[in-house]
Coordinates of N, CA and C and ligand atoms in Angstrom, one line a residue:
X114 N -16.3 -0.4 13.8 CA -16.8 -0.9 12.6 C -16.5 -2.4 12.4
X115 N -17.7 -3.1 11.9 CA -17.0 -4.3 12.1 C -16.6 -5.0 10.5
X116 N -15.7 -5.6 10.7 CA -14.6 -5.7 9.5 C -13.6 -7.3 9.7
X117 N -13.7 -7.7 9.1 CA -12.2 -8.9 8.8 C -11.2 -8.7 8.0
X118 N -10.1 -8.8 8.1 CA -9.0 -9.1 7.5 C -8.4 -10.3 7.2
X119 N -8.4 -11.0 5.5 CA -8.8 -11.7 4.8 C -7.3 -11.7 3.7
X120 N -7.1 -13.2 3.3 CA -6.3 -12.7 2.1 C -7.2 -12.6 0.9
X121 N -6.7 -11.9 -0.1 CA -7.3 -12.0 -1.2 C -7.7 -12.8 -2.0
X122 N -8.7 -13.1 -2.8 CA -8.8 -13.9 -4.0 C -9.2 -12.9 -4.9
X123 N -8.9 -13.5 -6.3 CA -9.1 -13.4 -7.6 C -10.5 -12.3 -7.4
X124 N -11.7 -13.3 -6.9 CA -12.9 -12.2 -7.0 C -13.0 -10.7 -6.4
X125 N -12.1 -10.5 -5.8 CA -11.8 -9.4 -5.0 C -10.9 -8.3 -6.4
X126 N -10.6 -8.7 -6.8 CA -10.0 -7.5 -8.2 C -10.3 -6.6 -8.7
X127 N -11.9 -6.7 -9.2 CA -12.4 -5.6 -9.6 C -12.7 -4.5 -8.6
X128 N -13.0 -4.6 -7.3 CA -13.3 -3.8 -6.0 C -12.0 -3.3 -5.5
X129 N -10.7 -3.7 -5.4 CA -9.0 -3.8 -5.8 C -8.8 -2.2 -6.4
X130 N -9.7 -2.6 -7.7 CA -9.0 -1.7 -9.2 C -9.7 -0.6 -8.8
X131 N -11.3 -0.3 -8.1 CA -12.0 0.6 -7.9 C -11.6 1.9 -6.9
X132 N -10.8 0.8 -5.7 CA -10.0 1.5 -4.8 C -8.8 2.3 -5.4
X133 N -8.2 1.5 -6.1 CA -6.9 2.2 -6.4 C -7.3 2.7 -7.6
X134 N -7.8 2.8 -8.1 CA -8.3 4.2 -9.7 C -8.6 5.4 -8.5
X135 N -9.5 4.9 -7.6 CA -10.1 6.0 -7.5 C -9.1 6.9 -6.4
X136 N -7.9 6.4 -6.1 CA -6.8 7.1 -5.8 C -5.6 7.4 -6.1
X137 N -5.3 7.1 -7.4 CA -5.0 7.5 -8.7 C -5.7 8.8 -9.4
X138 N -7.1 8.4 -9.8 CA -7.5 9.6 -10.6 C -7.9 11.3 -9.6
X139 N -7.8 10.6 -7.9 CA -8.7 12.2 -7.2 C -7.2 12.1 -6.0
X140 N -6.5 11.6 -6.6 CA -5.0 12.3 -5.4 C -3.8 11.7 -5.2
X141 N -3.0 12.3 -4.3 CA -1.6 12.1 -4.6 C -1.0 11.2 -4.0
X142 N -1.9 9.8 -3.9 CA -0.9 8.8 -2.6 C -0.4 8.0 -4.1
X143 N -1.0 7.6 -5.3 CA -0.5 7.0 -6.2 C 0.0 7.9 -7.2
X144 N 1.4 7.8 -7.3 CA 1.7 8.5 -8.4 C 1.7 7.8 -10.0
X145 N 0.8 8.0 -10.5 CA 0.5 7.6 -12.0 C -1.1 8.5 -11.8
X146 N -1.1 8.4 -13.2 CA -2.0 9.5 -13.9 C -3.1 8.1 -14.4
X147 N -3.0 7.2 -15.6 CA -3.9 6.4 -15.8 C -4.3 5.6 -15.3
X148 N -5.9 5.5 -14.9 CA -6.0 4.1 -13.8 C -5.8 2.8 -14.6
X149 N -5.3 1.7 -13.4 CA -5.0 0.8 -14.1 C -6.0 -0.1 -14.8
X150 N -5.6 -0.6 -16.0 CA -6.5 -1.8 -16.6 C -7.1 -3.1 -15.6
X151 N -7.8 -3.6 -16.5 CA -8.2 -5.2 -16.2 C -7.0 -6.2 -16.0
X152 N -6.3 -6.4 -17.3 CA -5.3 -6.8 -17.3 C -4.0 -6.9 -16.5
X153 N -3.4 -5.4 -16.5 CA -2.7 -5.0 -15.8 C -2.7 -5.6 -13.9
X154 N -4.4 -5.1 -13.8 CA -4.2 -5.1 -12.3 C -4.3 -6.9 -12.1
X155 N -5.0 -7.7 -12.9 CA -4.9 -8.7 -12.7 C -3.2 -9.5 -13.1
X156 N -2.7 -9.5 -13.5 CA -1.2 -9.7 -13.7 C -0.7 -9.5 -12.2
X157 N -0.7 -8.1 -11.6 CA -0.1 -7.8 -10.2 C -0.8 -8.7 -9.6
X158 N -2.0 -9.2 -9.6 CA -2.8 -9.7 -8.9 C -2.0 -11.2 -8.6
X159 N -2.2 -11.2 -9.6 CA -1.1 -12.9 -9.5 C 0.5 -13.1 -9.1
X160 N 1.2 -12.3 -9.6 CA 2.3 -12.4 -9.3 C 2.6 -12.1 -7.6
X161 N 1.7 -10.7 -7.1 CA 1.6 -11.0 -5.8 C 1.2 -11.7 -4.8
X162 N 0.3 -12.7 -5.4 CA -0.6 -13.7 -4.5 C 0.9 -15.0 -4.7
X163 N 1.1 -14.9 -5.9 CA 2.2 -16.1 -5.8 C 3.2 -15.8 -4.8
X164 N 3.6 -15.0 -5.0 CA 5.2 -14.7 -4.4 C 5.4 -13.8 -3.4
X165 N 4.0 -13.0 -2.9 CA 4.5 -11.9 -1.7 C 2.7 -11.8 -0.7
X166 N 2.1 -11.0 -0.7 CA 1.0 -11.0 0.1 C -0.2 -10.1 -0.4
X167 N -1.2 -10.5 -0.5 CA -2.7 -9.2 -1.1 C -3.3 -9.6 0.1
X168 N -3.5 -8.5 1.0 CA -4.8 -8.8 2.3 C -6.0 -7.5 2.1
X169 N -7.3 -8.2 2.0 CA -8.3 -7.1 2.0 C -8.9 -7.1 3.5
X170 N -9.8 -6.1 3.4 CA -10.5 -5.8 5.1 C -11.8 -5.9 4.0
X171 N -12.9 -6.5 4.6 CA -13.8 -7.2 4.2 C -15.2 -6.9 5.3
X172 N -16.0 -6.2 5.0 CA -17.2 -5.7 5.7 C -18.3 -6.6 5.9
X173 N -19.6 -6.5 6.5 CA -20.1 -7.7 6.9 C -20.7 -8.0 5.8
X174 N -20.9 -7.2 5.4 CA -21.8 -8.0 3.4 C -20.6 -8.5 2.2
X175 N -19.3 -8.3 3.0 CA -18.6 -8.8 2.1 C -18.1 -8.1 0.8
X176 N -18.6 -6.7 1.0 CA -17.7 -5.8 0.5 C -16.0 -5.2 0.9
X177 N -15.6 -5.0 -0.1 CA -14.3 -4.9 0.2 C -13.7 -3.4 0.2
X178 N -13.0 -2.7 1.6 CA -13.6 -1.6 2.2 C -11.8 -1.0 2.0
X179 N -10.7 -2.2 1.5 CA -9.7 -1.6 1.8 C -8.8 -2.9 1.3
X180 N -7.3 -2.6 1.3 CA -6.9 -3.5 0.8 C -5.2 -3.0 1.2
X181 N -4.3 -4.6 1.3 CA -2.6 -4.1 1.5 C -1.9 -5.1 1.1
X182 N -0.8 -4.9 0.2 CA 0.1 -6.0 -0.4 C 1.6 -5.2 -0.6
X183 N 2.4 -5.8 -0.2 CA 3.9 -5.7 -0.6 C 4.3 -6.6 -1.6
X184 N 5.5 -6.2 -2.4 CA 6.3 -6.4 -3.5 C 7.3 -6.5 -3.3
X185 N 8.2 -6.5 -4.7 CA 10.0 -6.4 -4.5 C 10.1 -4.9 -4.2
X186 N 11.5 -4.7 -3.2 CA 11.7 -3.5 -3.5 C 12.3 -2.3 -4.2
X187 N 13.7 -3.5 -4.8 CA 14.1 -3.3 -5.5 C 14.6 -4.6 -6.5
X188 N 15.1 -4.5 -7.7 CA 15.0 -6.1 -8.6 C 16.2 -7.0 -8.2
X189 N 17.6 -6.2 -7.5 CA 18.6 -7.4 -7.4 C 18.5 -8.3 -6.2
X190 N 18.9 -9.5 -6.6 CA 18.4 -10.3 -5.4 C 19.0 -10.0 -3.9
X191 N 19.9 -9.2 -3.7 CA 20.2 -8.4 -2.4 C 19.3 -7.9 -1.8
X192 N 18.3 -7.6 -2.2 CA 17.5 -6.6 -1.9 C 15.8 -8.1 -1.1
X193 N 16.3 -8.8 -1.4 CA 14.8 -10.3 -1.8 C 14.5 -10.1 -0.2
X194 N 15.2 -9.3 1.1 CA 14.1 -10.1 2.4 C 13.5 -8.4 2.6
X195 N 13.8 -7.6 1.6 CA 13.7 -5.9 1.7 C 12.0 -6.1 0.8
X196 N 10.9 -5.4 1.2 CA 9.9 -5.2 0.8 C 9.1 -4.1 0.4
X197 N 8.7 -3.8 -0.5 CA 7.7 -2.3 -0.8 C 6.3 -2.6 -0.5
X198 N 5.1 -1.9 0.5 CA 3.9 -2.1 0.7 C 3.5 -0.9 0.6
X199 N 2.0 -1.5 0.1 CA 1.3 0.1 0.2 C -0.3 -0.3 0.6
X200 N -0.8 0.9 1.0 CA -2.6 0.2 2.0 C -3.7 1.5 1.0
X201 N -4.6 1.0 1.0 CA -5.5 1.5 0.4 C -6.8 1.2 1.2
X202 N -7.4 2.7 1.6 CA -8.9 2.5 2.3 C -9.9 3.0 1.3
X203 N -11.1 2.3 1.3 CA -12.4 2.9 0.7 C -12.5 4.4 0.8
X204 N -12.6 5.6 0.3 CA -12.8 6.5 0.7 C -14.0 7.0 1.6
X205 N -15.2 6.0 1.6 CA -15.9 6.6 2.5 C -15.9 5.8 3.7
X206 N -15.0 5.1 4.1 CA -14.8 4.4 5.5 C -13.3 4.6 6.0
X207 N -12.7 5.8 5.8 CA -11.0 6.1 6.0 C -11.6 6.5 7.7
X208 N -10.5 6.3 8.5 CA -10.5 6.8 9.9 C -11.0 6.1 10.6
X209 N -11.5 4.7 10.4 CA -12.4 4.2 11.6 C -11.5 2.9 11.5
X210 N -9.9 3.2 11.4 CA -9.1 1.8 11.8 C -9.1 0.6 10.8
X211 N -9.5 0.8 9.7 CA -9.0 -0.1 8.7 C -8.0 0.1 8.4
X212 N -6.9 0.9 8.5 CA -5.7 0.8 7.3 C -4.8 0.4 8.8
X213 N -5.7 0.4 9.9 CA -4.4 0.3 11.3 C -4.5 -1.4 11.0
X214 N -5.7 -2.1 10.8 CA -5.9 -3.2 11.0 C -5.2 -4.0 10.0
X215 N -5.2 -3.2 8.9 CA -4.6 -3.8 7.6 C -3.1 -3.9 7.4
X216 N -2.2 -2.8 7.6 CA -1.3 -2.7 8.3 C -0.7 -4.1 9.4
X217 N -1.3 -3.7 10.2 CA -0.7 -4.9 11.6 C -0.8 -6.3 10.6
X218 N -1.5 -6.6 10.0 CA -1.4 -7.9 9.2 C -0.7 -8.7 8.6
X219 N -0.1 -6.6 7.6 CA 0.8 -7.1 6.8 C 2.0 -7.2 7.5
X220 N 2.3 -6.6 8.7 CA 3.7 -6.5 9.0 C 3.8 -8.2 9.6
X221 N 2.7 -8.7 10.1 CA 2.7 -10.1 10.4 C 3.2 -11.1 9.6
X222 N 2.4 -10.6 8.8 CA 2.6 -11.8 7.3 C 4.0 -11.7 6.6
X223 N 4.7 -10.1 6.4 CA 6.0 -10.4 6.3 C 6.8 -10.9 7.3
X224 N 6.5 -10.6 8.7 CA 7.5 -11.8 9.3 C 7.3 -13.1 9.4
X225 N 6.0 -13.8 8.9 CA 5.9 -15.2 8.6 C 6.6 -15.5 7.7
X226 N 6.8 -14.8 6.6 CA 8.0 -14.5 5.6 C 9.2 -15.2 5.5
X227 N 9.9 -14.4 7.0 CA 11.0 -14.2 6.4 C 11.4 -13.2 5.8
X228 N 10.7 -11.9 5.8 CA 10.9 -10.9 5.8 C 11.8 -9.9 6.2
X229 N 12.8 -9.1 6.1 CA 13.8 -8.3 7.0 C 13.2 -7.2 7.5
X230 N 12.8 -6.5 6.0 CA 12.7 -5.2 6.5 C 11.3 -5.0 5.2
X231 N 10.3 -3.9 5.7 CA 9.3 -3.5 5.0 C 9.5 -1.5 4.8
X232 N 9.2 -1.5 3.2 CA 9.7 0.1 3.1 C 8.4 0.7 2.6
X233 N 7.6 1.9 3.2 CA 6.6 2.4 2.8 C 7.2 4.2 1.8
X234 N 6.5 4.1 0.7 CA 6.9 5.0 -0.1 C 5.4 6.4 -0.1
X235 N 5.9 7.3 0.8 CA 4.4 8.4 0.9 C 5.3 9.5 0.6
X236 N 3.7 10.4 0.3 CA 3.9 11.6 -0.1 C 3.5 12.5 1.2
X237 N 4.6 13.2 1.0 CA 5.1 13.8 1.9 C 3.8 14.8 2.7
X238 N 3.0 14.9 2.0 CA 1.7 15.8 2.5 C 0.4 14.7 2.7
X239 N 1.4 13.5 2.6 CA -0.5 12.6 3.3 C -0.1 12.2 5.0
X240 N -0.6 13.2 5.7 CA -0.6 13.0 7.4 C -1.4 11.7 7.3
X241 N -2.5 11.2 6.7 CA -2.9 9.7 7.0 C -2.2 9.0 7.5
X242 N -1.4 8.8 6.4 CA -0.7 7.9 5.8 C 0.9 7.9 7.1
X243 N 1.2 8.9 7.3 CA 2.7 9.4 8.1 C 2.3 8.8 9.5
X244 N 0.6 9.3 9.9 CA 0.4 8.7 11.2 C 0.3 6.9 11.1
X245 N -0.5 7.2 10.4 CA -0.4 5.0 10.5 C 0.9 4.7 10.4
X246 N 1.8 4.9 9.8 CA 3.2 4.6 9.6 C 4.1 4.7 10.8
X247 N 3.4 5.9 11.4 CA 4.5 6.2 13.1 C 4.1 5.4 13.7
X248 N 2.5 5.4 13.8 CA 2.2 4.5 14.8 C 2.7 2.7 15.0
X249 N 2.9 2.4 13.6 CA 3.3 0.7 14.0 C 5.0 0.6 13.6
X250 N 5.5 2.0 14.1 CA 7.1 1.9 14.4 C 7.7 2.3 13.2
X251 N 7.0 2.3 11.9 CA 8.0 3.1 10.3 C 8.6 3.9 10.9
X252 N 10.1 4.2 10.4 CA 10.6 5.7 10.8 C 11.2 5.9 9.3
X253 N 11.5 7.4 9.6 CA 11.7 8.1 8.3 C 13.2 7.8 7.7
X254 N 13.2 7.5 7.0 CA 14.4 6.8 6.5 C 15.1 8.0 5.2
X255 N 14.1 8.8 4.3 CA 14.9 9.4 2.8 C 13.9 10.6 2.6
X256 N 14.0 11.4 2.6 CA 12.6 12.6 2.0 C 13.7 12.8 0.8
X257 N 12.9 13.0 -0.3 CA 13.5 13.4 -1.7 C 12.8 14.4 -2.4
X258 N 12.8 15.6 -2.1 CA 12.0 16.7 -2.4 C 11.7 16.8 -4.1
X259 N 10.8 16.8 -4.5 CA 10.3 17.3 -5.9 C 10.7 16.3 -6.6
X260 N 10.6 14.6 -6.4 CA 10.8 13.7 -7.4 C 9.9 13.0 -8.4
X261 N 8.8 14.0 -7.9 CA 7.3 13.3 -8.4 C 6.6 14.7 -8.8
X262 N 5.6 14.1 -10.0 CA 4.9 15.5 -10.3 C 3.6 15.4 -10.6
X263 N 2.3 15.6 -10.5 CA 0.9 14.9 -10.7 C 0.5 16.3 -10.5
X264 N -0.9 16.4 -11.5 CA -2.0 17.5 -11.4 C -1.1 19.0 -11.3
X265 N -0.2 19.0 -11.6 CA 0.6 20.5 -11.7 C 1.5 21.1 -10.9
X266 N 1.8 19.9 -10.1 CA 3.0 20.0 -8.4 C 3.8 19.0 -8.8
X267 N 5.0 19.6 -8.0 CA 5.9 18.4 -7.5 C 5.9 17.9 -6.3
X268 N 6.0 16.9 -6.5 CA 5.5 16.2 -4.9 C 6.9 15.7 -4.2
X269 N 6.8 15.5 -3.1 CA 8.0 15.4 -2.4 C 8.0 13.8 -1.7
X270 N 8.9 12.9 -2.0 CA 8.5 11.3 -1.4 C 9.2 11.4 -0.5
X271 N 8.8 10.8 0.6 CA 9.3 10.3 2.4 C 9.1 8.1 2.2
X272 N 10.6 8.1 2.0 CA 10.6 7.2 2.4 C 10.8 6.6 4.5
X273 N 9.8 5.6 4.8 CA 9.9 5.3 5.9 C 10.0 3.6 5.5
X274 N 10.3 3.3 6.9 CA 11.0 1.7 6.8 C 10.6 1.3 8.1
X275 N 10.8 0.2 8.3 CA 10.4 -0.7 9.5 C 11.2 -2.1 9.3
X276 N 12.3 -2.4 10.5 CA 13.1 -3.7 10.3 C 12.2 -4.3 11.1
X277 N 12.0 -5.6 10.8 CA 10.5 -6.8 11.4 C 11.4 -7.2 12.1
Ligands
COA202 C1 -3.7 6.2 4.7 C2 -4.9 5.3 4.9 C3 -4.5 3.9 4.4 C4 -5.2 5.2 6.4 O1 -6.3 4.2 6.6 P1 -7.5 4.5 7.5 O2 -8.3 3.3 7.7 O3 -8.1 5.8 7.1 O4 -6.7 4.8 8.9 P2 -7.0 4.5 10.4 O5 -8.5 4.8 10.6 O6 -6.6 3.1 10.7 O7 -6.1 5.6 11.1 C5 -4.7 5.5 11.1 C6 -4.1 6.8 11.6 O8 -4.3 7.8 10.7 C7 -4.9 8.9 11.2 N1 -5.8 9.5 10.2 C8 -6.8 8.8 9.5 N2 -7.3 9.7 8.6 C9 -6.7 10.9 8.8 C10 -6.8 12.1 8.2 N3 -7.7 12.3 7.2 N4 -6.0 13.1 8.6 C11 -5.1 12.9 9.5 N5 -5.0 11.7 10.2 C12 -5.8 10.7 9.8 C13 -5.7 8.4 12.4 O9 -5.9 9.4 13.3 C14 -4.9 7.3 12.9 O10 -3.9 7.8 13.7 P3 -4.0 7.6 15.3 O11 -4.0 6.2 15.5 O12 -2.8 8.4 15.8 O13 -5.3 8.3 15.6 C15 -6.2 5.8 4.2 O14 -6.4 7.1 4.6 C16 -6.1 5.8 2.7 O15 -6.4 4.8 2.0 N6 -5.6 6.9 2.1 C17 -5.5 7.0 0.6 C18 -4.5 6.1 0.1 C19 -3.2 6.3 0.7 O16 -2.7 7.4 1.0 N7 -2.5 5.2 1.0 C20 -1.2 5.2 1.6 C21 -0.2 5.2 0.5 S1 1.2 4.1 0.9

């Protein structure tokens, strides 16, 4: 499929919020229940672009098919070369190597960084998500059974990590 990987701009937000509502409201990779606002997602929008990384995968018309940005991972500054990312594909173009492509990027871009280490937070029943993670070297670092709860389960988090 042919595709680029792109940093983000501003215009890319609303396509952003569409991806991630729409995996929010139909499953269990985002744990929250309300999709996010205008507001909201634009605030993350900024503060990520200032201070950490937003990369989209960008199709030939220029739609935007997927998307991956890391954060803090935790708030004390011990923690500042330690990263949280998370990747988001279109749901009707999953499987055909955008989240591999988008992935490899970001682990790039945190070592342009200065990055130490990058921590991916899944739910424990998304194999997607476990295989893209094995494949560019994540390993399993915490499973924390039943810390999360959406649509009438408790969900089980697998923390994996990757030192850059
Ligand atoms: C997880 C996700 C980002 C993967 O992106 P993708 O573009 O579909 O993945 P790729 O095509 O690059 O494939 C990556 C690996 O996942 C595997 N995979 C993809 N879809 C799969 C599925 N439905 N079931 C099992 N494995 C799957 C592929 O086989 C591939 O592994 P391989 O290299 O060993 O063959 C995507 O499925 C997604 O957006 N899911 C919903 C949101 C989510 O769960 N995000 C992660 C939260 S951190």
């Amino acid at each position: 499929m042919n595709f680029t990987i792109e940093a983000a701009t501003k215009a890319d937000i609303p396509a952003i919020a569409a991806i991630l509502n729409d995996a929010v409201l139909n499953s269990v990779a985002a744990w929250r229940e309300a999709p996010v606002t205008e507001e909201e997602i634009t605030a993350w929008f900024e503060g990520r672009t200032r201070d950490f990384a937003v990369l989209v995968a960008k199709g030939g018309d220029g739609a935007v098919l997927g998307y991956a940005s890391y954060g803090p991972f935790r708030a004390y500054s011990g923690y500042r070369q330690t990263v949280e990312h998370s990747v988001y594909v279109r749901g009707d173009v999953r499987g055909r190597g955008i989240g591999t492509s988008l992935l490899a990027r970001l682990v790039e871009r945190a070592r342009s960084q200065g990055l130490h280490v990058m921590v991916g937070a899944l739910e424990a029943g998304n194999t997607a998500s476990l295989k893209l993670h094995a494949a560019h070297g994540f390993v399993e670092t915490a499973r924390m059974p039943e810390v999360g709860r959406k649509f009438g389960r408790w969900l089980t988090l697998v923390f994996v990590q990757k030192i850059l």
